[in-house]
CSV table of C-alpha atoms in Angstrom, one decimal:
chain,number,residue,atom,x,y,z
A,1,MET,CA,-86.0,14.8,-41.9
A,2,LYS,CA,-86.5,11.1,-42.2
A,3,LEU,CA,-85.0,8.9,-39.4
A,4,SER,CA,-84.6,5.3,-39.2
A,5,THR,CA,-85.8,3.9,-36.0
A,6,SER,CA,-85.5,0.2,-36.7
A,7,PRO,CA,-83.7,-2.1,-34.3
A,8,THR,CA,-80.0,-1.3,-34.3
A,9,ASN,CA,-79.0,-4.9,-34.4
A,10,SER,CA,-79.3,-4.7,-38.2
A,11,CYS,CA,-76.2,-2.6,-38.4
A,12,MET,CA,-74.1,-5.2,-36.5
A,13,GLU,CA,-71.8,-7.1,-38.7
A,14,SER,CA,-70.9,-10.8,-38.6
A,15,PRO,CA,-67.6,-11.1,-36.7
A,16,VAL,CA,-64.9,-12.7,-38.7
A,17,LYS,CA,-63.7,-15.8,-37.1
A,18,PRO,CA,-59.9,-15.9,-36.6
A,19,PRO,CA,-57.8,-18.2,-38.7
A,20,LEU,CA,-57.6,-21.8,-37.3
A,21,CYS,CA,-54.4,-22.6,-35.5
A,22,SER,CA,-52.6,-25.6,-36.6
A,23,ALA,CA,-52.0,-28.4,-34.1
A,24,ALA,CA,-48.3,-27.4,-34.0
A,25,PHE,CA,-48.8,-24.2,-32.2
A,26,LEU,CA,-52.2,-24.5,-30.4
A,27,VAL,CA,-50.0,-24.6,-27.1
A,28,VAL,CA,-48.9,-21.0,-28.0
A,29,ALA,CA,-52.4,-20.0,-28.9
A,30,MET,CA,-53.7,-21.3,-25.4
A,31,PHE,CA,-51.2,-18.9,-23.9
A,32,ALA,CA,-52.5,-15.9,-25.8
A,33,ALA,CA,-56.1,-17.0,-24.8
A,34,GLY,CA,-55.2,-16.6,-21.2
A,35,CYS,CA,-54.7,-20.1,-20.0
A,36,GLY,CA,-52.0,-19.1,-17.5
A,37,THR,CA,-48.9,-20.6,-19.3
A,38,SER,CA,-46.0,-18.2,-19.3
A,39,LYS,CA,-44.2,-17.1,-22.4
A,40,SER,CA,-40.9,-18.5,-21.3
A,41,SER,CA,-42.3,-22.0,-20.5
A,42,VAL,CA,-44.1,-22.0,-23.9
A,43,ALA,CA,-40.8,-21.2,-25.6
A,44,ARG,CA,-39.1,-23.8,-23.6
A,45,GLY,CA,-41.7,-26.4,-24.3
A,46,LEU,CA,-41.5,-25.8,-28.0
A,47,SER,CA,-37.7,-25.8,-28.0
A,48,GLU,CA,-36.7,-28.6,-25.6
A,49,SER,CA,-36.3,-31.2,-28.3
A,50,LYS,CA,-33.9,-28.9,-30.0
A,51,PRO,CA,-35.0,-29.4,-33.6
A,52,ALA,CA,-33.0,-27.9,-36.5
A,53,PRO,CA,-33.0,-24.1,-36.2
A,54,SER,CA,-35.0,-23.7,-39.4
A,55,LEU,CA,-37.8,-25.8,-37.8
A,56,ILE,CA,-38.1,-23.6,-34.9
A,57,MET,CA,-38.1,-20.4,-37.0
A,58,GLN,CA,-40.7,-21.9,-39.2
A,59,MET,CA,-42.9,-22.6,-36.1
A,60,ALA,CA,-42.3,-19.0,-35.1
A,61,ALA,CA,-43.5,-17.7,-38.6
A,62,ARG,CA,-46.8,-19.5,-38.2
A,63,VAL,CA,-47.2,-18.1,-34.7
A,64,LEU,CA,-46.3,-14.6,-36.1
A,65,ALA,CA,-48.9,-15.0,-38.9
A,66,GLN,CA,-51.5,-15.8,-36.3
A,67,ALA,CA,-50.5,-12.6,-34.3
A,68,ASP,CA,-50.9,-10.6,-37.5
A,69,ALA,CA,-54.3,-12.0,-38.3
A,70,LEU,CA,-55.5,-11.2,-34.8
A,71,GLU,CA,-54.2,-7.6,-35.2
A,72,SER,CA,-56.1,-7.2,-38.4
A,73,GLU,CA,-59.2,-8.6,-36.9
A,74,SER,CA,-58.8,-6.2,-34.0
A,75,THR,CA,-58.4,-3.3,-36.3
A,76,ARG,CA,-61.7,-4.2,-37.9
A,77,TYR,CA,-63.5,-4.3,-34.7
A,78,ILE,CA,-62.1,-0.9,-33.6
A,79,ALA,CA,-62.8,0.6,-36.9
A,80,ARG,CA,-66.6,-0.6,-36.6
A,81,GLY,CA,-66.8,1.0,-33.2
A,82,ASN,CA,-65.5,4.3,-34.7
A,83,ARG,CA,-68.1,4.2,-37.4
A,84,LEU,CA,-70.9,3.7,-35.0
A,85,ARG,CA,-69.4,6.6,-32.9
A,86,LYS,CA,-69.6,8.9,-35.8
A,87,LYS,CA,-73.2,7.8,-36.5
A,88,VAL,CA,-74.1,8.5,-32.8
A,89,GLY,CA,-72.7,12.1,-33.2
A,90,GLN,CA,-75.0,12.6,-36.3
A,91,LEU,CA,-78.0,11.3,-34.3
A,92,ARG,CA,-77.4,13.6,-31.5
A,93,VAL,CA,-77.3,16.6,-33.9
A,94,ALA,CA,-80.5,15.5,-35.5
A,95,GLU,CA,-82.1,15.0,-32.0
A,96,ARG,CA,-81.5,18.5,-31.0
A,97,ARG,CA,-83.4,19.7,-34.0
A,98,LEU,CA,-86.5,17.6,-33.5
A,99,ASP,CA,-89.7,19.2,-32.1
A,100,ASP,CA,-91.8,16.0,-31.8
A,101,ALA,CA,-91.2,14.5,-28.4
A,102,ASP,CA,-92.1,11.0,-29.3
A,103,THR,CA,-89.5,11.1,-32.2
A,104,ARG,CA,-86.8,12.5,-30.0
A,105,MET,CA,-87.4,9.7,-27.5
A,106,MET,CA,-87.1,7.1,-30.2
A,107,VAL,CA,-83.8,8.6,-31.5
A,108,LYS,CA,-82.5,8.9,-27.9
A,109,LYS,CA,-83.2,5.0,-27.4
A,110,THR,CA,-81.4,4.4,-30.7
A,111,ILE,CA,-78.4,6.3,-29.5
A,112,ASP,CA,-78.2,4.5,-26.1
A,113,THR,CA,-78.3,1.3,-28.0
A,114,LEU,CA,-75.5,2.3,-30.3
A,115,VAL,CA,-73.4,3.5,-27.5
A,116,GLU,CA,-73.7,0.0,-25.8
A,117,GLU,CA,-72.7,-1.5,-29.2
A,118,ILE,CA,-69.7,0.8,-29.6
A,119,GLU,CA,-68.3,-0.3,-26.1
A,120,ALA,CA,-68.9,-4.0,-27.1
A,121,TRP,CA,-67.1,-3.7,-30.4
A,122,GLU,CA,-64.2,-1.7,-29.0
A,123,THR,CA,-63.9,-4.0,-26.0
A,124,LYS,CA,-63.5,-6.9,-28.3
A,125,GLY,CA,-61.0,-5.1,-30.4
A,126,ARG,CA,-58.8,-4.2,-27.4
A,127,GLU,CA,-58.9,-8.0,-26.2
A,128,LEU,CA,-57.9,-9.1,-29.6
A,129,ARG,CA,-55.1,-6.6,-29.9
A,130,ASP,CA,-53.8,-7.6,-26.5
A,131,LYS,CA,-53.8,-11.4,-27.6
A,132,SER,CA,-51.9,-10.4,-30.8
A,133,ARG,CA,-49.4,-8.6,-28.8
A,134,GLN,CA,-48.7,-11.6,-26.6
A,135,LEU,CA,-48.5,-14.0,-29.6
A,136,GLY,CA,-46.2,-11.6,-31.2
A,137,GLU,CA,-43.8,-11.7,-28.2
A,138,VAL,CA,-43.9,-15.4,-28.2
A,139,ALA,CA,-43.1,-15.5,-32.0
A,140,HIS,CA,-40.3,-13.1,-31.5
A,141,MET,CA,-38.6,-15.2,-28.7
A,142,LEU,CA,-39.0,-18.3,-30.9
A,143,LEU,CA,-37.3,-16.6,-33.8
A,144,ILE,CA,-34.4,-15.5,-31.6
A,145,ASP,CA,-34.0,-18.9,-30.3
A,146,GLY,CA,-33.9,-20.5,-33.7
A,147,PHE,CA,-31.7,-17.7,-35.1
A,148,ASP,CA,-29.2,-18.0,-32.3
A,149,ASP,CA,-28.8,-21.8,-32.7
A,150,GLY,CA,-28.0,-21.4,-36.3
A,151,TRP,CA,-25.9,-18.3,-36.1
A,152,ALA,CA,-24.2,-18.7,-32.8
A,153,ALA,CA,-20.7,-18.4,-34.4
A,154,TRP,CA,-21.6,-14.9,-35.7
A,155,ILE,CA,-23.5,-13.5,-32.7
A,156,SER,CA,-21.2,-11.9,-30.0
A,157,ASN,CA,-23.7,-9.7,-28.4
A,158,ALA,CA,-27.4,-10.6,-28.1
A,159,ALA,CA,-28.4,-7.7,-25.9
A,160,PRO,CA,-29.8,-4.4,-27.1
A,161,LEU,CA,-27.2,-1.9,-28.1
A,162,VAL,CA,-25.9,0.5,-25.6
A,163,MET,CA,-23.6,3.6,-25.8
A,164,GLU,CA,-20.2,3.5,-24.1
A,165,ALA,CA,-19.9,5.1,-20.8
A,166,VAL,CA,-19.0,8.8,-21.0
A,167,GLU,CA,-17.7,11.4,-18.5
A,168,PHE,CA,-20.8,13.4,-18.8
A,169,GLN,CA,-24.1,13.1,-20.6
A,170,VAL,CA,-24.0,13.8,-24.3
A,171,VAL,CA,-27.0,15.6,-25.6
A,172,ALA,CA,-25.9,18.4,-27.9
A,173,HIS,CA,-25.6,18.1,-31.7
A,174,ASN,CA,-22.1,17.3,-32.9
A,175,THR,CA,-20.6,18.5,-29.6
A,176,GLN,CA,-20.6,17.2,-26.1
A,177,ILE,CA,-21.5,20.5,-24.4
A,178,ARG,CA,-22.6,23.9,-25.0
A,179,SER,CA,-23.1,27.1,-23.1
A,180,VAL,CA,-26.3,28.1,-21.3
A,181,HIS,CA,-26.3,31.5,-23.0
A,182,PRO,CA,-23.6,33.6,-24.8
A,183,SER,CA,-24.2,36.4,-22.3
A,184,LYS,CA,-22.9,34.1,-19.6
A,185,LEU,CA,-19.6,33.2,-21.1
A,186,GLY,CA,-17.7,36.3,-19.6
A,187,LEU,CA,-18.9,35.4,-16.0
A,188,MET,CA,-16.4,32.4,-15.8
A,189,PRO,CA,-13.1,33.5,-14.4
A,190,ALA,CA,-9.9,32.2,-15.7
A,191,ALA,CA,-9.0,28.7,-14.2
A,192,GLN,CA,-5.9,30.4,-12.6
A,193,ASP,CA,-8.0,32.8,-10.8
A,194,MET,CA,-10.5,30.2,-9.3
A,195,PRO,CA,-10.2,28.8,-5.8
A,196,GLU,CA,-8.6,25.3,-5.8
A,197,LYS,CA,-11.9,23.6,-4.8
A,198,HIS,CA,-13.9,25.2,-7.7
A,199,ARG,CA,-11.3,24.6,-10.4
A,200,GLY,CA,-12.7,22.5,-13.2
A,201,MET,CA,-16.3,23.7,-12.6
A,202,SER,CA,-18.3,25.3,-15.4
A,203,ILE,CA,-21.7,26.9,-15.7
A,204,ARG,CA,-21.9,25.1,-19.0
A,205,VAL,CA,-24.8,22.5,-19.1
A,206,PRO,CA,-25.9,19.8,-21.7
A,207,ALA,CA,-28.5,20.8,-24.1
A,208,LEU,CA,-31.9,19.2,-23.8
A,209,THR,CA,-32.8,16.6,-26.3
A,210,GLY,CA,-36.5,17.4,-26.3
A,211,GLN,CA,-37.5,13.8,-27.0
A,212,LYS,CA,-38.4,10.7,-25.0
A,213,ALA,CA,-38.5,7.0,-26.2
A,214,PRO,CA,-41.9,5.1,-25.6
A,215,LYS,CA,-42.0,3.3,-22.4
A,216,GLU,CA,-42.7,-0.1,-24.2
A,217,LEU,CA,-40.3,0.5,-27.1
A,218,ASN,CA,-39.0,-2.7,-28.6
A,219,VAL,CA,-35.0,-2.2,-28.4
A,220,SER,CA,-34.1,-5.9,-29.3
A,221,SER,CA,-31.2,-6.3,-31.6
A,222,PHE,CA,-33.2,-9.1,-33.3
A,223,GLN,CA,-36.0,-7.9,-35.6
A,224,VAL,CA,-38.4,-9.2,-38.3
A,225,SER,CA,-39.0,-7.3,-41.4
A,226,ARG,CA,-42.1,-5.2,-41.9
A,227,GLU,CA,-43.0,-7.6,-44.9
A,228,ARG,CA,-42.6,-10.7,-42.5
A,229,ASN,CA,-40.1,-12.2,-44.9
A,230,LEU,CA,-36.8,-11.5,-43.2
A,231,PHE,CA,-35.3,-11.8,-39.8
A,232,ALA,CA,-32.1,-9.9,-38.9
A,233,HIS,CA,-29.6,-9.1,-36.1
A,234,VAL,CA,-27.3,-6.1,-35.6
A,235,GLU,CA,-24.3,-5.5,-33.2
A,236,VAL,CA,-21.1,-3.5,-33.0
A,237,GLU,CA,-18.4,-5.5,-34.7
A,238,PRO,CA,-16.6,-7.1,-31.7
A,239,SER,CA,-12.9,-6.6,-31.0
A,240,SER,CA,-10.5,-9.3,-29.9
A,241,LYS,CA,-11.7,-8.7,-26.2
A,242,GLY,CA,-15.4,-9.5,-27.2
A,243,PRO,CA,-18.5,-7.6,-27.6
A,244,GLU,CA,-18.2,-3.7,-27.9
A,245,PRO,CA,-20.8,-0.9,-27.0
A,246,VAL,CA,-21.7,1.7,-29.4
A,247,PRO,CA,-18.9,4.4,-29.3
A,248,LEU,CA,-19.7,8.1,-29.1
A,249,ASN,CA,-18.7,10.4,-32.0
A,250,ARG,CA,-16.4,7.8,-33.6
A,251,ILE,CA,-16.8,6.1,-36.8
A,252,HIS,CA,-17.1,2.4,-36.4
A,253,LYS,CA,-18.3,-0.9,-37.9
A,254,TRP,CA,-21.4,-2.9,-37.5
A,255,ARG,CA,-22.3,-6.5,-38.2
A,256,LEU,CA,-25.7,-7.2,-39.9
A,257,LEU,CA,-26.9,-10.9,-40.1
A,258,VAL,CA,-30.0,-11.5,-42.3
A,259,SER,CA,-32.0,-14.8,-42.9
A,260,ASP,CA,-35.4,-15.6,-44.2
A,261,LEU,CA,-38.1,-16.8,-41.7
A,262,ALA,CA,-36.9,-20.4,-42.2
A,263,GLY,CA,-33.3,-19.5,-41.0
A,264,ASN,CA,-31.8,-19.6,-44.5
A,265,PRO,CA,-29.1,-16.9,-45.0
A,266,VAL,CA,-29.9,-14.1,-47.3
A,267,GLU,CA,-27.0,-13.8,-49.6
A,268,ASN,CA,-25.9,-11.2,-52.2
A,269,ALA,CA,-28.3,-8.7,-50.9
A,270,LYS,CA,-28.4,-5.0,-51.9
A,271,ILE,CA,-28.8,-3.2,-48.6
A,272,ASP,CA,-29.8,0.6,-48.2
A,273,ILE,CA,-29.1,2.1,-44.7
A,274,VAL,CA,-31.0,5.0,-43.1
A,275,GLY,CA,-30.8,6.3,-39.6
A,276,HIS,CA,-32.6,9.3,-37.6
A,277,MET,CA,-33.8,10.4,-34.4
A,278,PRO,CA,-37.6,10.5,-34.1
A,279,GLY,CA,-37.4,13.5,-31.6
A,280,HIS,CA,-35.2,15.6,-33.9
A,281,VAL,CA,-35.0,16.7,-37.5
A,282,HIS,CA,-31.7,15.1,-38.4
A,283,GLY,CA,-30.3,11.8,-39.3
A,284,LEU,CA,-26.9,10.3,-39.0
A,285,PRO,CA,-23.8,12.5,-39.6
A,286,THR,CA,-22.5,9.8,-41.9
A,287,GLN,CA,-23.7,7.7,-44.7
A,288,PRO,CA,-23.0,4.0,-43.7
A,289,GLN,CA,-22.6,1.5,-46.3
A,290,VAL,CA,-22.4,-2.2,-46.7
A,291,THR,CA,-18.8,-3.0,-47.7
A,292,GLY,CA,-18.7,-6.8,-47.8
A,293,GLU,CA,-20.5,-10.1,-47.0
A,294,VAL,CA,-18.0,-11.9,-44.9
A,295,ALA,CA,-20.1,-15.1,-44.8
A,296,PRO,CA,-23.4,-16.1,-46.3
A,297,GLY,CA,-26.0,-13.7,-44.8
A,298,VAL,CA,-23.2,-11.9,-42.7
A,299,TYR,CA,-22.7,-8.3,-43.7
A,300,ARG,CA,-20.1,-5.7,-42.6
A,301,VAL,CA,-21.4,-2.2,-42.3
A,302,ASP,CA,-18.9,0.6,-42.4
A,303,GLY,CA,-19.3,4.3,-41.5
A,304,MET,CA,-21.5,4.1,-38.5
A,305,LYS,CA,-21.4,7.1,-36.2
A,306,PHE,CA,-23.7,8.6,-33.5
A,307,GLN,CA,-23.0,12.2,-32.4
A,308,MET,CA,-25.4,12.2,-29.5
A,309,ASN,CA,-27.4,10.0,-27.1
A,310,GLY,CA,-31.1,9.5,-27.2
A,311,TRP,CA,-33.5,7.5,-29.2
A,312,TRP,CA,-32.3,6.5,-32.7
A,313,VAL,CA,-33.9,4.4,-35.4
A,314,MET,CA,-31.8,2.4,-37.9
A,315,LYS,CA,-33.6,1.1,-41.0
A,316,PHE,CA,-32.2,-1.4,-43.4
A,317,ASN,CA,-33.9,-1.7,-46.8
A,318,ILE,CA,-32.9,-5.2,-48.1
A,319,GLU,CA,-33.3,-6.3,-51.7
A,320,HIS,CA,-32.6,-9.9,-52.5
A,321,ASP,CA,-33.6,-12.8,-54.9
A,322,GLY,CA,-36.7,-13.6,-52.8
A,323,GLY,CA,-38.0,-10.0,-53.0
A,324,LYS,CA,-37.7,-7.0,-50.6
A,325,GLY,CA,-37.8,-6.3,-46.9
A,326,SER,CA,-37.4,-3.4,-44.5
A,327,VAL,CA,-35.9,-4.2,-41.0
A,328,ARG,CA,-36.2,-1.4,-38.3
A,329,PHE,CA,-34.1,-1.3,-35.1
A,330,ASN,CA,-34.7,1.0,-32.1
A,331,LEU,CA,-31.7,2.1,-30.1
A,332,VAL,CA,-31.9,4.1,-26.9
A,333,LEU,CA,-28.2,5.2,-26.4
C-alpha cells in the first residue's frame, strides 16, 4: 500500500475572497464584522434620511446578496473540512494495518496535521455563517422598513400572526378535545349525578401534537422569496375594528402583499397556495385560493382555515411577468 507522506499544506485550497462591498453598505458590513454597531442603529442610520422606499429596499437587496455570498463561502469552508475528515478516517484505517513503525509514525503525523486543518476550516466556516446570519437580519429589517413606507395603507398588522384566544388548548385533529382512552368513557357520571363543585369537569384531555417549532424560527409576517426576487407580507384581513388574529376552525380571508426587491408591486400574478404542519402528515383542511387583486400587488386569499394550533408553514408559489418566486411563512399558532 502506497501512502503519501508529503506535507499536507498541499491539500489546502486557496480561500475565495468574499465579494467586495459597495461603499453604500460598508457600514452594514462593519456591523457583521463585529465592530460593535447594533443592528437597530445601522438600520436607523441608513433610514434617517427617509429616501424613497424603493431605494431602501434596493439597499437591502445588496446587503442580502452579500449575506448570501458569505453563506455560500461558509458552505465551501465547511465542506472542505468534511472532505478532510473523511480522509483522516481513511488514513486511520490504513494506519492500523501497517507493520512498519516508522511508516505508522509518519501517517500519524499526517493525521494530526489534518485534524488541525479541519478545525481551522470549520472554524472559519462557522465565523462566515454567523456573519451571513447577522447581515441577513439587517437586510430583513431594511426590507421591512422600505416595504412599510411604501405599503403603509395596506398593512394593518406588522406583527407575527397569532391564533385567537380559546377556552382551552386545541391540539387534536379537526376537533378541540378527545378522550384519553375509549375504556374510560363509562367512568364519567352524568352531569346531574355529580357534586356541584365537580360539575363541568372531565377526564378528557387534549391530544399531544408531537411537534416543537425550532427555537430561532423566523415567524415574521414579512419574508423574501427563496429566489431572492420577491418580498411579501401576509395578515388576516382586518375588520372594521382593526387587525384580527387567526381564528380557530373558521374559514377566513387573508391579505397578501407582493413586491419585487425594489418595492414595485407585482401585478397580475398567478399564485398557488400550499400549507402544512412540519410535525404532522397533513396539510390544511381547505384549499385556499386567491380570489382577487384589490390593488396593484395586493391579493385577497379566500378559504384559509386552521383546525389546530402548533407550527404551520404557508408557502406561496408566485408566477409573474418577471419570473417565478416562492415565499414561505412560518406560523406558530
